[in-house]
Amino acid sequence: MKVIIVGGGIVGCASAYYLADRGVNVTLLERTSLGAGATDRAAGGIRAQFSTEVSIRLSQAAISVWETFEDEFGVDIEYKRPGYLYVARKESTAELFEETVPFQNGLGVDSRILDPEAATEYVPGLRTEQYVATAYCPTDGFADPHLGLQGFSIAANEAGAEIETGVEVTDVRVRDGRVIGVDTTEGRYDADVVVNAAGSWSPQIAKMAGIDLPVTPKRRQALIVDPESPVPDSNPLVTDLDAGCYFRPERNGQALVGGHLGRDPPQNPDEYEKSHNLDWAADIVEQVATVADYFGPDSRLVRGWAGLYAMTPDHHPIIEESMPGFLTATGFSGHGFMQSPATGQVVAELALDGEATTVDVSPLTRDRFDRGEELHETYFSA
Ligand SMILES: Cc1cc2nc3c(=O)[nH]c(=O)nc-3n(C[C@H](O)[C@H](O)[C@H](O)COP(=O)(O)OP(=O)(O)OC[C@H]3O[C@@H](n4cnc5c(N)ncnc54)[C@H](O)[C@@H]3O)c2cc1C
């Protein structure tokens, strides 16, 4: 079997590895350089605290790979696990925790509800007066997305995958209702299966095969901040669902700060503004200063950037065989890095076995939107 993967982000590279590892002849085509899309712009968060079974299962399967990644792939991804703490200002958000934590526990996620005072054991700077409840999972954490990408791409290469950068897919070739290859800036490639792993560009690739993909690029920004008081390494990633902001420890007491405020227009992935916006930076630091008292007036902005979430209407990915010979794995909004090891395995299973066994991804086909069976994620912020 010959497989062409379109897109050299973390999803494409993980898929290339798991396919090559199962003996498939794989070529990955990336139009610029590996990671140049969303992957190198991600915050690196890895969590199992979700509110739908399919997201939890994808994350659990992925976490079991991240846990042993260094041994298996020989790359230290700087995986830290101080947990994730969700904090609620509103009673309605606290009620979501009450509903969701028992559901998560039933699926094996070690989350728990803590009153804000108890949460200061993990987040000493938490401004408890703002909050009515928190939800904490000690096994969540974060890692370096670029190192993860490196691990997968090197392993894919060693397993025999060809990785070609600077090659842009310009058309998807279809014959008798089946995808048979792609045209590129470097010529024609034949394939039994083409995988659309082009993130925010995936609707363009899908359109080449005559498919409408409900994926919209949305701009998201992040900052490195040198806070007035250092954020301890043991501090979890803190997400304020009601304020729409988050922060986590970076290195040497610094913090990675992100979140979304205000308007959210669709973006052209070839033309969006890749620098952060200074007004947004001032506003988001002001917001996190209301979450924890690390961010006093002497906090300093170190650097910032913007990237794209490939967003579906229900913030869950589309993973499916979209037509014979054409697999789709895209639309991960803010979860594509963390779930990539599971996604890569599922893509290999769909290509080789015709169905996914690592995780049942049948709820993730795009026809859920036509059937009115959209999923609903409540642990979604920013
Ligand atoms: C600010 C920010 C914070 C985030 N934080 C997190 C987080 O904490 N945890 C998490 O899990 N996720 C996070 N994400 C989301 C994560 O970055 C994405 O879900 C993930 O990187 C998607 O990977 P991908 O491989 O699907 O897409 P991408 O990395 O975008 O890769 C797609 C690739 O396709 C290539 N391509 C496009 N068109 C063509 C073509 N015609 N031919 C060939 N190649 C093509 C592009 O050049 C690109 O390299 C964050 C994203 C942003 C922007």
Short mmCIF file of C-alpha atoms and ligand atoms in Angstrom, two decimals:
data_model
loop_
_atom_site.label_atom_id
_atom_site.label_comp_id
_atom_site.label_asym_id
_atom_site.label_seq_id
_atom_site.Cartn_x
_atom_site.Cartn_y
_atom_site.Cartn_z
CA MET A 1 0.00 0.00 0.00
CA LYS A 2 1.22 3.51 -0.88
CA VAL A 3 0.06 6.40 1.33
CA ILE A 4 0.58 10.13 0.74
CA ILE A 5 0.18 12.40 3.76
CA VAL A 6 -0.56 16.07 3.08
CA GLY A 7 0.84 18.27 5.86
CA GLY A 8 3.93 18.07 8.07
CA GLY A 9 2.49 19.19 11.38
CA ILE A 10 2.29 16.93 14.41
CA VAL A 11 -0.75 15.05 13.04
CA GLY A 12 0.93 14.32 9.70
CA CYS A 13 4.23 13.30 11.31
CA ALA A 14 2.58 11.02 13.89
CA SER A 15 0.50 9.42 11.13
CA ALA A 16 3.61 8.93 8.99
CA TYR A 17 5.34 7.16 11.86
CA TYR A 18 2.48 4.80 12.75
CA LEU A 19 1.88 3.92 9.07
CA ALA A 20 5.58 3.32 8.34
CA ASP A 21 5.92 1.31 11.53
CA ARG A 22 3.25 -1.03 10.17
CA GLY A 23 5.24 -1.50 6.97
CA VAL A 24 3.36 0.95 4.74
CA ASN A 25 5.15 2.83 1.97
CA VAL A 26 4.56 6.45 3.13
CA THR A 27 5.47 9.82 1.68
CA LEU A 28 4.69 12.97 3.67
CA LEU A 29 4.46 16.19 1.67
CA GLU A 30 4.89 19.51 3.47
CA ARG A 31 4.78 22.73 1.51
CA THR A 32 7.06 24.76 3.81
CA SER A 33 8.89 23.20 6.76
CA LEU A 34 7.82 20.66 9.39
CA GLY A 35 5.87 22.29 12.22
CA ALA A 36 5.49 25.62 10.40
CA GLY A 37 1.69 25.53 10.70
CA ALA A 38 0.02 25.46 14.10
CA THR A 39 2.30 22.89 15.71
CA ASP A 40 5.27 25.12 16.51
CA ARG A 41 2.88 27.76 17.90
CA ALA A 42 1.08 25.52 20.41
CA ALA A 43 1.25 25.90 24.18
CA GLY A 44 1.99 22.19 24.65
CA GLY A 45 -0.88 21.40 27.02
CA ILE A 46 -1.73 17.69 27.46
CA ARG A 47 -4.86 16.87 29.41
CA ALA A 48 -7.54 14.24 29.90
CA GLN A 49 -10.05 16.63 31.48
CA PHE A 50 -12.68 16.82 28.73
CA SER A 51 -16.42 16.37 28.84
CA THR A 52 -16.95 13.93 25.95
CA GLU A 53 -15.94 10.29 25.93
CA VAL A 54 -14.23 10.43 22.55
CA SER A 55 -11.98 13.34 23.60
CA ILE A 56 -11.09 11.63 26.86
CA ARG A 57 -10.30 8.35 25.08
CA LEU A 58 -8.13 10.12 22.47
CA SER A 59 -6.23 11.93 25.21
CA GLN A 60 -5.79 8.81 27.35
CA ALA A 61 -4.43 6.82 24.40
CA ALA A 62 -2.14 9.74 23.56
CA ILE A 63 -0.93 10.22 27.13
CA SER A 64 0.13 6.58 27.31
CA VAL A 65 2.48 7.34 24.39
CA TRP A 66 3.69 10.69 25.76
CA GLU A 67 4.53 8.94 29.07
CA THR A 68 7.06 6.63 27.42
CA PHE A 69 7.99 8.90 24.50
CA GLU A 70 11.61 9.42 25.49
CA ASP A 71 12.26 5.67 25.83
CA GLU A 72 10.45 4.82 22.62
CA PHE A 73 11.50 7.73 20.40
CA GLY A 74 14.79 8.84 22.00
CA VAL A 75 13.68 12.49 22.32
CA ASP A 76 13.13 14.21 25.66
CA ILE A 77 9.96 16.26 25.04
CA GLU A 78 10.29 18.05 28.41
CA TYR A 79 7.04 16.49 29.59
CA LYS A 80 6.01 18.01 32.93
CA ARG A 81 2.94 16.91 34.85
CA PRO A 82 1.96 19.43 37.50
CA GLY A 83 -1.69 18.95 36.53
CA TYR A 84 -4.38 21.22 35.12
CA LEU A 85 -6.60 23.33 37.37
CA TYR A 86 -9.88 24.66 35.98
CA VAL A 87 -11.34 27.52 37.99
CA ALA A 88 -14.97 28.71 38.05
CA ARG A 89 -16.22 32.20 38.83
CA LYS A 90 -19.86 31.38 38.11
CA GLU A 91 -22.11 28.89 39.85
CA SER A 92 -23.14 27.58 36.41
CA THR A 93 -19.49 26.72 35.68
CA ALA A 94 -19.14 25.05 39.09
CA GLU A 95 -22.19 22.95 38.17
CA LEU A 96 -20.38 21.82 35.03
CA PHE A 97 -17.57 20.51 37.24
CA GLU A 98 -20.15 18.70 39.42
CA GLU A 99 -21.54 16.98 36.33
CA THR A 100 -18.31 16.32 34.50
CA VAL A 101 -15.89 15.15 37.19
CA PRO A 102 -17.90 11.97 38.06
CA PHE A 103 -18.21 11.26 34.31
CA GLN A 104 -14.43 11.66 33.90
CA ASN A 105 -13.77 9.48 36.96
CA GLY A 106 -15.99 6.77 35.44
CA LEU A 107 -13.67 6.74 32.41
CA GLY A 108 -10.55 6.53 34.58
CA VAL A 109 -9.57 10.21 34.69
CA ASP A 110 -8.16 11.15 38.09
CA SER A 111 -9.90 14.54 38.30
CA ARG A 112 -11.49 15.98 41.44
CA ILE A 113 -13.33 19.03 42.64
CA LEU A 114 -11.46 21.22 45.10
CA ASP A 115 -12.71 24.28 46.88
CA PRO A 116 -10.59 27.30 45.96
CA GLU A 117 -8.85 27.36 49.35
CA ALA A 118 -7.72 23.73 48.94
CA ALA A 119 -6.46 24.54 45.42
CA THR A 120 -3.88 26.96 46.86
CA GLU A 121 -1.86 23.87 47.83
CA TYR A 122 -1.12 23.59 44.08
CA VAL A 123 -1.46 27.25 43.03
CA PRO A 124 -0.13 29.28 45.94
CA GLY A 125 -0.89 32.54 44.12
CA LEU A 126 -4.55 31.72 43.35
CA ARG A 127 -6.85 34.66 44.07
CA THR A 128 -9.42 32.51 45.80
CA GLU A 129 -11.86 35.39 46.36
CA GLN A 130 -12.73 35.25 42.64
CA TYR A 131 -13.75 31.62 42.60
CA VAL A 132 -16.58 29.37 43.69
CA ALA A 133 -15.01 26.02 42.69
CA THR A 134 -12.08 24.39 40.93
CA ALA A 135 -11.48 21.08 39.14
CA TYR A 136 -8.03 19.56 39.27
CA CYS A 137 -6.37 16.59 37.57
CA PRO A 138 -2.83 15.89 38.80
CA THR A 139 -1.80 13.79 35.78
CA ASP A 140 -2.41 16.51 33.18
CA GLY A 141 0.56 18.61 32.07
CA PHE A 142 2.44 19.93 29.08
CA ALA A 143 5.40 19.23 26.81
CA ASP A 144 7.29 20.85 23.96
CA PRO A 145 5.33 20.40 20.69
CA HIS A 146 8.37 20.89 18.45
CA LEU A 147 10.29 18.15 20.26
CA GLY A 148 7.28 15.84 19.89
CA LEU A 149 7.23 16.60 16.18
CA GLN A 150 10.95 15.91 15.97
CA GLY A 151 10.52 12.55 17.72
CA PHE A 152 7.77 11.45 15.34
CA SER A 153 9.45 12.71 12.17
CA ILE A 154 12.82 11.10 12.97
CA ALA A 155 11.13 7.81 13.90
CA ALA A 156 8.97 7.94 10.75
CA ASN A 157 12.09 8.44 8.67
CA GLU A 158 13.89 5.58 10.39
CA ALA A 159 10.86 3.34 9.78
CA GLY A 160 11.16 4.11 6.06
CA ALA A 161 8.82 7.07 5.51
CA GLU A 162 9.90 9.69 2.97
CA ILE A 163 9.47 13.22 4.26
CA GLU A 164 9.57 15.89 1.57
CA THR A 165 9.45 19.55 2.54
CA GLY A 166 8.99 22.43 0.13
CA VAL A 167 6.44 20.39 -1.84
CA GLU A 168 2.94 21.84 -2.12
CA VAL A 169 -0.04 19.68 -3.00
CA THR A 170 -1.94 21.52 -5.75
CA ASP A 171 -4.63 18.97 -6.61
CA VAL A 172 -6.11 15.69 -5.41
CA ARG A 173 -6.65 13.21 -8.23
CA VAL A 174 -9.92 11.29 -8.24
CA ARG A 175 -10.90 8.50 -10.64
CA ASP A 176 -14.26 6.69 -10.54
CA GLY A 177 -15.04 8.10 -7.10
CA ARG A 178 -11.71 7.02 -5.62
CA VAL A 179 -8.68 9.11 -4.73
CA ILE A 180 -5.64 7.86 -6.65
CA GLY A 181 -2.97 10.44 -5.81
CA VAL A 182 -2.02 14.10 -5.79
CA ASP A 183 -0.47 16.70 -8.06
CA THR A 184 2.20 18.88 -6.52
CA THR A 185 4.65 21.65 -7.33
CA GLU A 186 7.17 18.82 -7.82
CA GLY A 187 5.00 16.64 -10.02
CA ARG A 188 2.50 13.80 -9.70
CA TYR A 189 2.39 11.21 -6.89
CA ASP A 190 0.24 8.06 -7.12
CA ALA A 191 -1.26 6.62 -3.97
CA ASP A 192 -3.76 4.08 -2.69
CA VAL A 193 -4.60 6.40 0.19
CA VAL A 194 -4.17 10.17 0.66
CA VAL A 195 -4.36 11.57 4.21
CA ASN A 196 -5.50 15.16 4.64
CA ALA A 197 -3.54 16.36 7.69
CA ALA A 198 -3.26 19.97 6.54
CA GLY A 199 -4.74 21.60 9.66
CA SER A 200 -6.08 25.07 8.85
CA TRP A 201 -5.44 24.42 5.15
CA SER A 202 -7.39 21.13 5.21
CA PRO A 203 -10.58 22.63 3.71
CA GLN A 204 -8.54 23.65 0.65
CA ILE A 205 -7.17 20.11 0.26
CA ALA A 206 -10.65 18.63 0.79
CA LYS A 207 -12.09 20.94 -1.84
CA MET A 208 -9.57 19.55 -4.36
CA ALA A 209 -11.33 16.19 -3.84
CA GLY A 210 -14.78 17.81 -4.05
CA ILE A 211 -15.41 17.68 -0.30
CA ASP A 212 -16.72 20.49 1.89
CA LEU A 213 -15.01 20.42 5.27
CA PRO A 214 -16.50 22.51 8.09
CA VAL A 215 -13.13 23.68 9.42
CA THR A 216 -12.47 27.37 10.05
CA PRO A 217 -9.07 28.85 10.96
CA LYS A 218 -9.28 31.05 14.07
CA ARG A 219 -6.38 33.14 15.37
CA ARG A 220 -5.08 32.45 18.88
CA GLN A 221 -2.25 34.23 20.67
CA ALA A 222 0.21 33.37 23.41
CA LEU A 223 2.83 35.22 25.45
CA ILE A 224 5.85 34.50 27.57
CA VAL A 225 5.66 36.74 30.62
CA ASP A 226 8.23 37.41 33.30
CA PRO A 227 5.84 37.82 36.24
CA GLU A 228 6.44 40.05 39.23
CA SER A 229 6.65 36.95 41.43
CA PRO A 230 7.92 33.73 39.86
CA VAL A 231 5.41 31.02 38.97
CA PRO A 232 6.62 27.82 40.67
CA ASP A 233 7.44 24.84 38.39
CA SER A 234 4.97 22.79 40.43
CA ASN A 235 2.09 25.14 39.47
CA PRO A 236 -0.52 23.42 37.28
CA LEU A 237 -1.74 24.90 34.01
CA VAL A 238 -4.59 27.10 35.26
CA THR A 239 -7.57 27.77 32.98
CA ASP A 240 -10.24 30.26 33.95
CA LEU A 241 -13.24 29.10 31.90
CA ASP A 242 -15.29 32.21 32.71
CA ALA A 243 -12.56 34.76 31.98
CA GLY A 244 -11.24 32.90 28.88
CA CYS A 245 -7.57 32.90 29.88
CA TYR A 246 -4.91 30.43 31.00
CA PHE A 247 -1.31 30.33 32.21
CA ARG A 248 1.30 27.73 33.02
CA PRO A 249 4.87 27.80 34.29
CA GLU A 250 7.48 28.17 31.56
CA ARG A 251 11.17 28.18 32.60
CA ASN A 252 12.88 30.10 35.43
CA GLY A 253 9.66 31.36 36.99
CA GLN A 254 8.30 32.71 33.72
CA ALA A 255 4.77 31.98 32.56
CA LEU A 256 3.19 31.07 29.24
CA VAL A 257 -0.06 33.04 29.07
CA GLY A 258 -2.86 32.65 26.54
CA GLY A 259 -6.54 33.04 25.96
CA HIS A 260 -9.06 34.63 23.75
CA LEU A 261 -11.00 37.83 24.28
CA GLY A 262 -13.45 39.57 21.98
CA ARG A 263 -14.11 39.14 18.26
CA ASP A 264 -13.22 35.91 16.51
CA PRO A 265 -13.36 36.31 12.72
CA PRO A 266 -12.32 33.47 10.38
CA GLN A 267 -8.76 33.83 9.11
CA ASN A 268 -7.04 33.27 5.80
CA PRO A 269 -4.26 30.83 6.83
CA ASP A 270 -1.91 32.35 4.23
CA GLU A 271 -2.40 35.93 5.36
CA TYR A 272 -3.15 36.08 9.08
CA GLU A 273 -1.08 38.24 11.45
CA LYS A 274 1.53 35.96 13.07
CA SER A 275 2.69 38.49 15.66
CA HIS A 276 0.75 39.04 18.83
CA ASN A 277 -1.34 42.12 19.25
CA LEU A 278 -0.13 44.56 21.94
CA ASP A 279 -3.63 45.54 23.13
CA TRP A 280 -4.54 41.88 23.48
CA ALA A 281 -1.30 41.28 25.41
CA ALA A 282 -2.07 44.06 27.89
CA ASP A 283 -5.66 42.80 28.31
CA ILE A 284 -4.76 39.15 28.77
CA VAL A 285 -2.07 39.91 31.35
CA GLU A 286 -4.63 42.05 33.17
CA GLN A 287 -6.99 39.06 33.10
CA VAL A 288 -4.49 36.52 34.47
CA ALA A 289 -3.57 39.06 37.15
CA THR A 290 -7.12 38.59 38.43
CA VAL A 291 -6.57 34.80 38.53
CA ALA A 292 -3.32 34.65 40.48
CA ASP A 293 -1.24 37.22 42.26
CA TYR A 294 2.02 36.39 40.43
CA PHE A 295 1.20 38.97 37.75
CA GLY A 296 1.67 42.27 39.63
CA PRO A 297 2.32 45.60 37.87
CA ASP A 298 6.04 44.87 37.47
CA SER A 299 5.36 41.85 35.25
CA ARG A 300 7.21 42.07 31.95
CA LEU A 301 6.30 40.80 28.52
CA VAL A 302 9.16 38.71 27.09
CA ARG A 303 7.71 37.72 23.68
CA GLY A 304 4.51 36.68 22.01
CA TRP A 305 3.10 35.12 18.86
CA ALA A 306 -0.12 34.11 17.13
CA GLY A 307 -1.16 30.89 15.43
CA LEU A 308 -4.31 29.24 14.16
CA TYR A 309 -6.81 26.83 15.66
CA ALA A 310 -8.38 24.69 12.91
CA MET A 311 -11.84 24.87 14.39
CA THR A 312 -14.95 22.78 13.71
CA PRO A 313 -18.43 23.92 14.82
CA ASP A 314 -18.31 21.61 17.88
CA HIS A 315 -14.57 21.96 18.67
CA HIS A 316 -13.98 18.26 18.04
CA PRO A 317 -11.83 16.97 15.19
CA ILE A 318 -13.00 15.25 12.02
CA ILE A 319 -11.36 11.84 11.69
CA GLU A 320 -12.81 9.65 8.96
CA GLU A 321 -12.49 8.13 5.54
CA SER A 322 -14.16 10.99 3.66
CA MET A 323 -14.30 9.08 0.36
CA PRO A 324 -12.63 5.90 -0.84
CA GLY A 325 -8.87 6.40 -0.57
CA PHE A 326 -9.13 9.77 1.20
CA LEU A 327 -8.65 10.02 4.97
CA THR A 328 -9.24 13.20 6.95
CA ALA A 329 -7.62 14.01 10.32
CA THR A 330 -8.10 17.68 11.08
CA GLY A 331 -10.06 20.31 13.01
CA PHE A 332 -8.42 19.75 16.38
CA SER A 333 -8.87 23.35 17.57
CA GLY A 334 -6.72 23.52 20.73
CA HIS A 335 -6.07 19.78 21.14
CA GLY A 336 -4.17 18.60 18.11
CA PHE A 337 -0.77 18.38 19.70
CA MET A 338 -1.88 16.47 22.78
CA GLN A 339 -4.02 13.97 20.85
CA SER A 340 -1.61 13.40 17.95
CA PRO A 341 -0.14 10.06 19.09
CA ALA A 342 -3.64 8.54 19.26
CA THR A 343 -4.63 10.22 15.99
CA GLY A 344 -1.60 8.79 14.20
CA GLN A 345 -2.50 5.27 15.36
CA VAL A 346 -6.12 5.72 14.33
CA VAL A 347 -5.11 7.00 10.88
CA ALA A 348 -2.92 3.92 10.38
CA GLU A 349 -5.80 1.67 11.47
CA LEU A 350 -8.29 3.37 9.13
CA ALA A 351 -5.85 3.01 6.24
CA LEU A 352 -4.87 -0.60 6.90
CA ASP A 353 -7.76 -2.20 8.76
CA GLY A 354 -10.69 -0.09 7.60
CA GLU A 355 -11.66 0.73 11.18
CA ALA A 356 -10.08 2.29 14.24
CA THR A 357 -9.46 0.16 17.32
CA THR A 358 -7.16 2.31 19.47
CA VAL A 359 -10.10 4.68 19.97
CA ASP A 360 -13.62 4.44 18.54
CA VAL A 361 -13.66 7.58 16.41
CA SER A 362 -17.05 6.93 14.82
CA PRO A 363 -18.54 10.00 16.60
CA LEU A 364 -16.00 12.15 14.72
CA THR A 365 -17.21 11.72 11.13
CA ARG A 366 -18.20 15.01 9.50
CA ASP A 367 -21.75 13.85 8.78
CA ARG A 368 -22.48 14.43 12.50
CA PHE A 369 -23.13 18.04 11.56
CA ASP A 370 -25.77 17.05 8.96
CA ARG A 371 -27.34 14.52 11.33
CA GLY A 372 -27.59 17.10 14.12
CA GLU A 373 -25.28 14.96 16.28
CA GLU A 374 -22.71 17.57 17.13
CA LEU A 375 -20.68 16.84 20.21
CA HIS A 376 -20.60 19.24 23.11
CA GLU A 377 -17.41 20.08 24.96
CA THR A 378 -17.87 22.12 28.09
CA TYR A 379 -14.18 22.21 29.07
CA PHE A 380 -13.47 24.51 26.19
CA SER A 381 -12.09 27.91 26.77
CA ALA A 382 -10.45 30.43 24.57
C1 LIG B 1 -1.65 29.68 20.42
C2 LIG B 1 -1.95 28.20 20.29
C3 LIG B 1 -1.92 27.39 21.43
C4 LIG B 1 -2.20 26.02 21.32
N1 LIG B 1 -2.08 25.24 22.44
C5 LIG B 1 -2.28 23.90 22.35
C6 LIG B 1 -2.12 23.06 23.49
O1 LIG B 1 -1.82 23.54 24.59
N2 LIG B 1 -2.28 21.73 23.34
C7 LIG B 1 -2.64 21.18 22.13
O2 LIG B 1 -2.81 19.97 22.05
N3 LIG B 1 -2.81 21.95 21.04
C8 LIG B 1 -2.65 23.29 21.11
N4 LIG B 1 -2.83 24.08 20.02
C9 LIG B 1 -3.37 23.47 18.79
C10 LIG B 1 -2.31 22.72 18.02
O3 LIG B 1 -1.28 23.61 17.68
C11 LIG B 1 -2.93 22.13 16.75
O4 LIG B 1 -4.14 21.46 17.04
C12 LIG B 1 -1.97 21.14 16.09
O5 LIG B 1 -0.69 21.69 15.95
C13 LIG B 1 -2.53 20.75 14.74
O6 LIG B 1 -1.55 20.01 14.06
P1 LIG B 1 -1.77 19.62 12.54
O7 LIG B 1 -0.67 18.73 12.16
O8 LIG B 1 -3.18 19.18 12.36
O9 LIG B 1 -1.71 21.04 11.77
P2 LIG B 1 -0.49 22.01 11.43
O10 LIG B 1 0.58 21.97 12.46
O11 LIG B 1 -1.08 23.34 11.12
O12 LIG B 1 0.12 21.37 10.12
C14 LIG B 1 -0.52 21.45 8.86
C15 LIG B 1 0.58 21.52 7.81
O13 LIG B 1 0.02 21.37 6.52
C16 LIG B 1 0.86 22.09 5.63
N5 LIG B 1 0.15 22.33 4.36
C17 LIG B 1 -0.88 23.18 4.16
N6 LIG B 1 -1.26 23.15 2.87
C18 LIG B 1 -0.44 22.27 2.23
C19 LIG B 1 -0.34 21.81 0.88
N7 LIG B 1 -1.15 22.26 -0.08
N8 LIG B 1 0.62 20.91 0.57
C20 LIG B 1 1.47 20.43 1.54
N9 LIG B 1 1.40 20.84 2.84
C21 LIG B 1 0.46 21.74 3.19
C22 LIG B 1 1.15 23.37 6.40
O14 LIG B 1 2.28 24.06 5.89
C23 LIG B 1 1.32 22.85 7.82
O15 LIG B 1 2.68 22.63 8.15
C24 LIG B 1 -2.54 25.45 20.06
C25 LIG B 1 -2.58 26.26 18.93
C26 LIG B 1 -2.29 27.62 19.03
C27 LIG B 1 -2.34 28.46 17.78
#
